[in-house]
Amino acid sequence: MSLVVDIHTHVYPPAYMEMLRGRSSVPYVHDPAGNADPRLIILSSDDDPSIPLDERGRPVDASYWDINVKLDFMRHHGINTSVISLANPWLDFLEPQEAQTWSERINDNLEETCAKVNEAADPEKTLALHEKHTLYAFGALPLSAPSSDIVVNEIKRLKTLPHLRGVIMGTSGLGKGLDDASLDPVWSALEETGSLMFLHPHYGLPDEAFGGTDAMNRYGHVLPLALGFPLETTIAVTRMFLAGVFDRFPRLQILLAHSGGTLPFLAGRLESCIHHERKFVANGGDVPGPQRSVWDVLKTNIYLDAVVYGEAGLQAALEASGTDRLLFGTDHPFFPPLDSKEGQQWPSVTTNYKAINATFDKDADKVAAVLGGNAARVLNLK
């Protein structure tokens, strides 16, 4: 039986929900009257005063915060291990004086949850990974803290927590993007500790890129989720590359959500444009420009999740980074079935399973590597 590890799966742990409930500005959680699910108001556009408070934002049912629901989902879909992480908006919005306290509380909460589940799954510590259902986690960083030392110290502290296996970060970094030189101490700490960074989009592209408010009202979240998220990731990582981050920190390891956005497909075009850019020193300009090829970084510094929902996209990811750098994910609890049939498989999960099998033509060893073997190796899952 193949080990299945879900490296892209989200949870709002109790401390995070507590923090969001205590806020009155975006982002915040509102509890409607009666038994309705809490509602997360995550974007400024969701906080429209003309919308009744009980209808703003999106409902966050138990699948977002009840770990038992996560475990039921895992059992139902044949997943042995999940590496849980916060969903957007992480901790980017916190006031500087609050960032350290909340990041420590939330990360400790994640550790406690994983420890409790794993102890219950194997109290004698004798079972193999594929014989039980276990949890590990990516920690959240206090990026709004008043000094990078606080962020660095949390990265180092996370290495002492037995069930933490890296960090999750959004594309804004410290607020100026991932090519911001102020992030160098963070990259250095991640490299020094050998911590994997899971990069996940959130802020997207401006509404104007999709036709403005009118188009957003007509098409809902299709454009920002299907196109905005992948392009956001692509732009963020490309800015890192152009700024020489991977030249300065050649051992930095990053896992990109949604199979790296459009980066695998556009890597060749990106490489060509770099070769022809006159601003770079190589062509007589005064900007250093990247010293390594895009392809080298993709095969050395980048891991890609397999959350792409189709064979064509997965094939591009495979060509860009290689079989040994692809990792299965589900993006649970997002994209649930729209009906509530008992025992139904989630199409968002089964589509990824099918794409993996089709891409590798049912090569058992390669399928097993993507489904769980790669994650077990990269994250040192015992």
CSV table of C-alpha atoms in Angstrom, one decimal:
chain,number,residue,atom,x,y,z
A,1,MET,CA,0.0,0.0,0.0
A,2,SER,CA,1.4,3.4,-1.0
A,3,LEU,CA,1.9,6.1,1.7
A,4,VAL,CA,-0.2,9.2,0.9
A,5,VAL,CA,0.9,12.5,2.4
A,6,ASP,CA,-1.2,15.7,1.9
A,7,ILE,CA,1.2,18.6,2.1
A,8,HIS,CA,-1.3,21.3,1.1
A,9,THR,CA,-4.2,21.2,3.7
A,10,HIS,CA,-5.4,24.1,5.8
A,11,VAL,CA,-6.6,24.5,9.4
A,12,TYR,CA,-7.7,27.5,11.5
A,13,PRO,CA,-6.5,26.2,15.0
A,14,PRO,CA,-8.3,27.4,18.1
A,15,ALA,CA,-5.9,30.1,18.9
A,16,TYR,CA,-6.3,31.6,15.4
A,17,MET,CA,-10.1,31.5,15.6
A,18,GLU,CA,-9.9,33.2,19.0
A,19,MET,CA,-7.7,35.9,17.6
A,20,LEU,CA,-9.9,36.5,14.6
A,21,ARG,CA,-13.1,36.6,16.8
A,22,GLY,CA,-11.4,39.3,18.9
A,23,ARG,CA,-11.0,41.7,16.0
A,24,SER,CA,-13.5,44.2,14.5
A,25,SER,CA,-11.6,45.1,11.3
A,26,VAL,CA,-10.6,42.9,8.3
A,27,PRO,CA,-9.8,40.1,8.7
A,28,TYR,CA,-12.2,39.0,11.5
A,29,VAL,CA,-14.6,36.2,12.3
A,30,HIS,CA,-18.3,37.0,13.1
A,31,ASP,CA,-20.5,34.5,14.8
A,32,PRO,CA,-24.1,34.8,13.5
A,33,ALA,CA,-27.1,34.3,15.7
A,34,GLY,CA,-28.4,30.8,16.1
A,35,ASN,CA,-26.5,27.7,14.9
A,36,ALA,CA,-25.1,29.2,11.7
A,37,ASP,CA,-21.4,28.7,10.9
A,38,PRO,CA,-18.9,31.4,11.8
A,39,ARG,CA,-18.2,33.8,8.9
A,40,LEU,CA,-14.7,34.9,8.0
A,41,ILE,CA,-14.5,38.4,6.6
A,42,ILE,CA,-11.1,38.2,4.9
A,43,LEU,CA,-11.1,41.0,2.2
A,44,SER,CA,-12.0,44.6,2.5
A,45,SER,CA,-14.6,44.1,-0.3
A,46,ASP,CA,-16.3,41.5,2.0
A,47,ASP,CA,-16.8,44.2,4.7
A,48,ASP,CA,-19.3,46.2,2.8
A,49,PRO,CA,-21.6,48.0,5.3
A,50,SER,CA,-24.5,47.5,2.8
A,51,ILE,CA,-24.3,43.7,3.3
A,52,PRO,CA,-25.9,42.4,6.5
A,53,LEU,CA,-23.2,41.3,8.9
A,54,ASP,CA,-24.5,37.7,9.0
A,55,GLU,CA,-24.0,37.5,5.3
A,56,ARG,CA,-20.5,39.0,4.9
A,57,GLY,CA,-17.4,37.0,3.9
A,58,ARG,CA,-17.6,33.3,3.7
A,59,PRO,CA,-18.8,30.6,6.2
A,60,VAL,CA,-16.1,28.6,7.9
A,61,ASP,CA,-17.7,25.3,8.9
A,62,ALA,CA,-16.2,22.7,11.2
A,63,SER,CA,-13.9,21.4,8.3
A,64,TYR,CA,-11.8,24.6,8.9
A,65,TRP,CA,-11.2,24.3,12.6
A,66,ASP,CA,-12.3,20.8,13.9
A,67,ILE,CA,-9.3,18.5,13.6
A,68,ASN,CA,-11.7,15.5,13.8
A,69,VAL,CA,-13.3,16.6,10.6
A,70,LYS,CA,-9.8,16.7,9.0
A,71,LEU,CA,-9.1,13.2,10.2
A,72,ASP,CA,-12.4,11.9,8.8
A,73,PHE,CA,-11.6,13.5,5.5
A,74,MET,CA,-8.2,11.8,5.5
A,75,ARG,CA,-9.7,8.4,6.2
A,76,HIS,CA,-12.3,8.8,3.5
A,77,HIS,CA,-9.7,9.7,0.9
A,78,GLY,CA,-7.0,7.3,1.8
A,79,ILE,CA,-4.6,9.9,3.2
A,80,ASN,CA,-2.2,8.7,5.9
A,81,THR,CA,-0.5,12.0,6.9
A,82,SER,CA,-1.5,15.6,6.5
A,83,VAL,CA,0.9,18.6,6.9
A,84,ILE,CA,-1.5,21.2,8.2
A,85,SER,CA,-1.0,24.9,7.9
A,86,LEU,CA,-2.9,28.2,8.3
A,87,ALA,CA,-4.9,29.4,5.4
A,88,ASN,CA,-4.7,33.0,4.2
A,89,PRO,CA,-4.4,35.6,5.6
A,90,TRP,CA,-1.8,34.0,8.0
A,91,LEU,CA,-0.5,36.7,10.4
A,92,ASP,CA,0.5,39.4,8.0
A,93,PHE,CA,-2.1,41.8,9.3
A,94,LEU,CA,-1.1,41.8,13.0
A,95,GLU,CA,0.1,44.9,14.8
A,96,PRO,CA,3.9,44.7,15.4
A,97,GLN,CA,3.5,44.4,19.2
A,98,GLU,CA,1.1,41.4,18.8
A,99,ALA,CA,3.0,39.4,16.2
A,100,GLN,CA,5.4,37.5,18.3
A,101,THR,CA,2.8,36.5,21.0
A,102,TRP,CA,0.3,35.3,18.5
A,103,SER,CA,2.7,33.4,16.3
A,104,GLU,CA,4.1,31.5,19.3
A,105,ARG,CA,0.6,30.7,20.6
A,106,ILE,CA,-0.7,29.5,17.2
A,107,ASN,CA,2.5,27.5,16.4
A,108,ASP,CA,2.3,25.9,19.9
A,109,ASN,CA,-1.3,25.1,19.2
A,110,LEU,CA,-0.4,23.4,16.0
A,111,GLU,CA,2.3,21.3,17.8
A,112,GLU,CA,-0.1,20.3,20.5
A,113,THR,CA,-2.7,19.2,18.0
A,114,CYS,CA,-0.3,17.1,16.0
A,115,ALA,CA,1.2,15.5,19.2
A,116,LYS,CA,-2.2,14.6,20.5
A,117,VAL,CA,-3.4,13.1,17.2
A,118,ASN,CA,-0.2,11.2,16.6
A,119,GLU,CA,0.0,9.8,20.1
A,120,ALA,CA,-3.6,8.5,19.8
A,121,ALA,CA,-2.8,7.0,16.4
A,122,ASP,CA,0.2,5.0,17.6
A,123,PRO,CA,0.6,5.0,21.4
A,124,GLU,CA,3.2,2.2,21.3
A,125,LYS,CA,5.1,3.9,18.5
A,126,THR,CA,5.4,0.7,16.5
A,127,LEU,CA,3.3,1.3,13.4
A,128,ALA,CA,4.6,2.4,10.0
A,129,LEU,CA,3.4,5.7,8.5
A,130,HIS,CA,1.0,4.0,6.0
A,131,GLU,CA,-0.7,2.1,8.9
A,132,LYS,CA,-2.0,5.2,10.7
A,133,HIS,CA,-3.3,8.7,10.3
A,134,THR,CA,-0.9,11.4,11.5
A,135,LEU,CA,-0.4,15.1,11.5
A,136,TYR,CA,2.5,17.4,11.0
A,137,ALA,CA,2.5,21.2,10.4
A,138,PHE,CA,4.0,24.2,8.8
A,139,GLY,CA,4.4,27.1,11.3
A,140,ALA,CA,3.3,30.7,10.8
A,141,LEU,CA,5.8,33.6,11.0
A,142,PRO,CA,5.4,36.9,12.8
A,143,LEU,CA,6.3,38.9,9.7
A,144,SER,CA,4.8,42.2,10.9
A,145,ALA,CA,7.0,42.1,14.1
A,146,PRO,CA,9.1,45.2,14.7
A,147,SER,CA,12.4,43.5,13.9
A,148,SER,CA,13.6,40.6,11.7
A,149,ASP,CA,15.3,39.1,14.8
A,150,ILE,CA,11.8,38.1,16.1
A,151,VAL,CA,11.0,36.3,12.8
A,152,VAL,CA,14.4,34.6,12.8
A,153,ASN,CA,14.1,33.5,16.4
A,154,GLU,CA,10.7,31.9,15.6
A,155,ILE,CA,12.1,30.0,12.7
A,156,LYS,CA,14.8,28.6,15.0
A,157,ARG,CA,12.2,27.9,17.7
A,158,LEU,CA,10.1,25.9,15.3
A,159,LYS,CA,13.0,23.5,14.7
A,160,THR,CA,12.7,22.5,18.4
A,161,LEU,CA,9.0,21.6,18.0
A,162,PRO,CA,8.8,17.9,17.1
A,163,HIS,CA,5.9,18.0,14.7
A,164,LEU,CA,6.7,21.3,12.9
A,165,ARG,CA,8.2,20.7,9.4
A,166,GLY,CA,8.7,24.2,8.0
A,167,VAL,CA,6.9,27.5,7.6
A,168,ILE,CA,4.1,28.9,5.5
A,169,MET,CA,4.4,32.4,4.0
A,170,GLY,CA,2.3,34.6,1.7
A,171,THR,CA,3.7,36.6,-1.2
A,172,SER,CA,3.8,40.0,0.5
A,173,GLY,CA,6.7,39.1,2.7
A,174,LEU,CA,7.3,42.0,5.0
A,175,GLY,CA,4.9,44.1,2.9
A,176,LYS,CA,7.1,44.9,-0.1
A,177,GLY,CA,7.2,41.5,-1.9
A,178,LEU,CA,9.7,38.7,-1.8
A,179,ASP,CA,12.5,40.6,-3.6
A,180,ASP,CA,12.7,42.9,-0.6
A,181,ALA,CA,16.4,42.9,0.7
A,182,SER,CA,15.0,43.2,4.3
A,183,LEU,CA,14.0,39.5,4.0
A,184,ASP,CA,17.6,38.4,3.7
A,185,PRO,CA,17.8,37.5,7.4
A,186,VAL,CA,14.7,35.4,7.0
A,187,TRP,CA,16.1,33.6,4.0
A,188,SER,CA,19.4,33.1,5.8
A,189,ALA,CA,17.6,31.5,8.8
A,190,LEU,CA,15.5,29.2,6.6
A,191,GLU,CA,18.7,28.1,4.8
A,192,GLU,CA,20.7,27.7,8.0
A,193,THR,CA,18.0,25.6,9.7
A,194,GLY,CA,17.1,23.6,6.6
A,195,SER,CA,13.5,24.7,6.9
A,196,LEU,CA,11.2,24.3,4.0
A,197,MET,CA,9.0,27.4,3.2
A,198,PHE,CA,5.6,26.7,1.8
A,199,LEU,CA,4.7,29.7,-0.4
A,200,HIS,CA,1.0,30.3,-0.8
A,201,PRO,CA,-0.9,33.2,-2.6
A,202,HIS,CA,-3.6,35.3,-1.0
A,203,TYR,CA,-3.7,38.9,-2.1
A,204,GLY,CA,-4.1,38.2,-5.8
A,205,LEU,CA,-4.2,40.8,-8.6
A,206,PRO,CA,-6.3,44.0,-8.6
A,207,ASP,CA,-9.9,43.6,-9.5
A,208,GLU,CA,-9.2,45.8,-12.6
A,209,ALA,CA,-7.1,43.0,-14.1
A,210,PHE,CA,-10.3,40.9,-14.4
A,211,GLY,CA,-12.7,43.6,-15.6
A,212,GLY,CA,-13.4,45.4,-12.4
A,213,THR,CA,-16.3,45.0,-10.0
A,214,ASP,CA,-18.8,44.3,-12.7
A,215,ALA,CA,-16.9,41.2,-13.9
A,216,MET,CA,-16.3,40.1,-10.3
A,217,ASN,CA,-20.1,40.3,-9.6
A,218,ARG,CA,-20.9,38.3,-12.7
A,219,TYR,CA,-18.2,35.6,-12.3
A,220,GLY,CA,-17.7,35.3,-8.6
A,221,HIS,CA,-14.3,34.0,-7.5
A,222,VAL,CA,-13.4,32.1,-10.7
A,223,LEU,CA,-11.1,34.7,-12.1
A,224,PRO,CA,-9.1,35.6,-9.0
A,225,LEU,CA,-8.8,32.0,-7.8
A,226,ALA,CA,-8.2,30.3,-11.2
A,227,LEU,CA,-5.9,33.0,-12.6
A,228,GLY,CA,-5.1,35.5,-9.9
A,229,PHE,CA,-3.6,33.0,-7.4
A,230,PRO,CA,-1.3,31.3,-9.8
A,231,LEU,CA,-0.1,34.5,-11.4
A,232,GLU,CA,0.5,36.0,-7.9
A,233,THR,CA,2.8,33.0,-7.1
A,234,THR,CA,4.6,33.2,-10.4
A,235,ILE,CA,5.3,37.0,-10.1
A,236,ALA,CA,6.4,36.6,-6.4
A,237,VAL,CA,9.0,33.9,-7.2
A,238,THR,CA,10.2,35.6,-10.3
A,239,ARG,CA,10.9,38.7,-8.4
A,240,MET,CA,12.9,36.6,-5.9
A,241,PHE,CA,14.8,35.1,-8.8
A,242,LEU,CA,15.5,38.5,-10.6
A,243,ALA,CA,16.7,40.0,-7.3
A,244,GLY,CA,19.3,37.3,-6.8
A,245,VAL,CA,17.8,35.6,-3.8
A,246,PHE,CA,18.7,32.2,-5.0
A,247,ASP,CA,22.2,33.3,-5.9
A,248,ARG,CA,22.7,34.6,-2.3
A,249,PHE,CA,21.0,31.6,-0.7
A,250,PRO,CA,21.6,28.6,-2.9
A,251,ARG,CA,20.4,26.1,-0.3
A,252,LEU,CA,17.0,27.8,0.2
A,253,GLN,CA,14.1,25.3,-0.3
A,254,ILE,CA,10.6,26.5,-1.3
A,255,LEU,CA,7.4,24.5,-1.9
A,256,LEU,CA,5.2,26.4,-4.3
A,257,ALA,CA,1.4,26.1,-4.0
A,258,HIS,CA,-0.8,25.1,-7.0
A,259,SER,CA,2.1,23.6,-8.9
A,260,GLY,CA,4.0,26.8,-9.0
A,261,GLY,CA,1.3,28.8,-10.7
A,262,THR,CA,2.4,29.4,-14.3
A,263,LEU,CA,6.1,29.3,-13.6
A,264,PRO,CA,6.7,25.8,-15.0
A,265,PHE,CA,5.0,26.7,-18.3
A,266,LEU,CA,6.6,30.1,-18.6
A,267,ALA,CA,10.1,29.2,-17.4
A,268,GLY,CA,11.6,29.1,-20.9
A,269,ARG,CA,10.1,32.5,-21.8
A,270,LEU,CA,11.3,34.0,-18.6
A,271,GLU,CA,14.8,32.7,-19.3
A,272,SER,CA,14.8,34.1,-22.8
A,273,CYS,CA,13.6,37.6,-21.6
A,274,ILE,CA,16.4,37.6,-19.0
A,275,HIS,CA,19.0,36.8,-21.7
A,276,HIS,CA,17.8,39.8,-23.7
A,277,GLU,CA,17.4,42.3,-20.9
A,278,ARG,CA,19.7,45.3,-21.5
A,279,LYS,CA,19.4,46.5,-17.9
A,280,PHE,CA,21.5,43.5,-16.7
A,281,VAL,CA,25.2,43.7,-16.4
A,282,ALA,CA,25.6,40.8,-18.8
A,283,ASN,CA,24.2,42.9,-21.6
A,284,GLY,CA,26.0,46.2,-20.7
A,285,GLY,CA,23.6,47.5,-18.1
A,286,ASP,CA,24.1,48.3,-14.4
A,287,VAL,CA,21.8,45.8,-12.6
A,288,PRO,CA,23.5,42.5,-11.6
A,289,GLY,CA,20.7,40.3,-12.7
A,290,PRO,CA,20.3,36.6,-11.8
A,291,GLN,CA,23.4,34.5,-12.0
A,292,ARG,CA,21.7,31.1,-12.2
A,293,SER,CA,19.3,29.7,-14.8
A,294,VAL,CA,15.6,29.5,-14.1
A,295,TRP,CA,15.8,25.7,-14.8
A,296,ASP,CA,18.6,25.2,-12.3
A,297,VAL,CA,16.6,26.9,-9.5
A,298,LEU,CA,13.5,24.9,-10.4
A,299,LYS,CA,15.4,21.6,-10.1
A,300,THR,CA,17.5,22.6,-7.1
A,301,ASN,CA,15.5,25.1,-4.9
A,302,ILE,CA,11.9,24.5,-5.8
A,303,TYR,CA,9.3,21.8,-4.9
A,304,LEU,CA,5.9,21.9,-6.5
A,305,ASP,CA,2.7,20.6,-5.0
A,306,ALA,CA,0.4,18.6,-7.4
A,307,VAL,CA,-2.7,20.7,-6.8
A,308,VAL,CA,-3.3,21.5,-10.4
A,309,TYR,CA,-6.3,19.4,-11.3
A,310,GLY,CA,-5.2,18.2,-14.7
A,311,GLU,CA,-2.7,16.1,-16.6
A,312,ALA,CA,-1.4,19.0,-18.8
A,313,GLY,CA,-0.5,21.2,-15.8
A,314,LEU,CA,1.1,18.3,-13.9
A,315,GLN,CA,3.1,17.4,-17.0
A,316,ALA,CA,4.5,21.0,-17.0
A,317,ALA,CA,5.4,20.8,-13.3
A,318,LEU,CA,7.1,17.4,-13.9
A,319,GLU,CA,9.2,18.8,-16.8
A,320,ALA,CA,10.2,21.8,-14.7
A,321,SER,CA,11.2,20.2,-11.4
A,322,GLY,CA,11.2,16.5,-11.8
A,323,THR,CA,9.4,13.5,-10.3
A,324,ASP,CA,11.3,13.7,-7.1
A,325,ARG,CA,10.2,17.3,-6.4
A,326,LEU,CA,6.4,16.8,-6.9
A,327,LEU,CA,4.2,16.4,-3.8
A,328,PHE,CA,0.6,15.5,-3.5
A,329,GLY,CA,-1.9,17.9,-1.9
A,330,THR,CA,-5.7,18.5,-1.6
A,331,ASP,CA,-6.2,22.1,-0.6
A,332,HIS,CA,-8.8,20.9,1.9
A,333,PRO,CA,-11.2,22.3,3.2
A,334,PHE,CA,-11.5,24.5,0.1
A,335,PHE,CA,-13.5,23.3,-3.0
A,336,PRO,CA,-15.9,20.9,-1.3
A,337,PRO,CA,-18.6,19.1,-3.2
A,338,LEU,CA,-21.6,21.4,-3.8
A,339,ASP,CA,-24.0,18.7,-2.7
A,340,SER,CA,-24.1,16.8,0.5
A,341,LYS,CA,-24.4,13.2,-0.5
A,342,GLU,CA,-23.3,10.9,2.2
A,343,GLY,CA,-19.9,9.3,1.6
A,344,GLN,CA,-19.1,11.4,-1.5
A,345,GLN,CA,-15.5,11.7,-2.6
A,346,TRP,CA,-14.4,15.3,-3.1
A,347,PRO,CA,-13.9,15.9,-6.9
A,348,SER,CA,-11.0,18.4,-6.0
A,349,VAL,CA,-9.2,15.4,-4.5
A,350,THR,CA,-10.0,12.6,-6.9
A,351,THR,CA,-9.1,14.9,-9.9
A,352,ASN,CA,-5.6,15.2,-8.5
A,353,TYR,CA,-5.3,11.5,-7.9
A,354,LYS,CA,-6.4,10.8,-11.5
A,355,ALA,CA,-4.0,13.4,-12.9
A,356,ILE,CA,-1.0,11.8,-11.1
A,357,ASN,CA,-1.9,8.3,-12.3
A,358,ALA,CA,-2.4,9.5,-15.9
A,359,THR,CA,0.8,11.6,-15.9
A,360,PHE,CA,3.0,8.7,-14.9
A,361,ASP,CA,1.0,6.1,-16.9
A,362,LYS,CA,0.5,4.2,-13.7
A,363,ASP,CA,4.2,3.7,-13.1
A,364,ALA,CA,3.8,2.5,-9.5
A,365,ASP,CA,7.2,3.8,-8.2
A,366,LYS,CA,6.7,7.3,-9.6
A,367,VAL,CA,3.1,7.5,-8.4
A,368,ALA,CA,4.1,6.3,-4.9
A,369,ALA,CA,6.9,8.9,-4.8
A,370,VAL,CA,4.5,11.8,-5.7
A,371,LEU,CA,1.7,10.6,-3.4
A,372,GLY,CA,3.9,10.3,-0.3
A,373,GLY,CA,7.4,9.1,-0.7
A,374,ASN,CA,8.8,12.5,-1.7
A,375,ALA,CA,7.1,14.2,1.2
A,376,ALA,CA,8.3,11.6,3.7
A,377,ARG,CA,11.9,12.1,2.5
A,378,VAL,CA,11.8,15.9,2.2
A,379,LEU,CA,10.0,16.5,5.5
A,380,ASN,CA,11.8,13.7,7.4
A,381,LEU,CA,8.5,12.0,8.4
A,382,LYS,CA,9.1,9.2,10.8
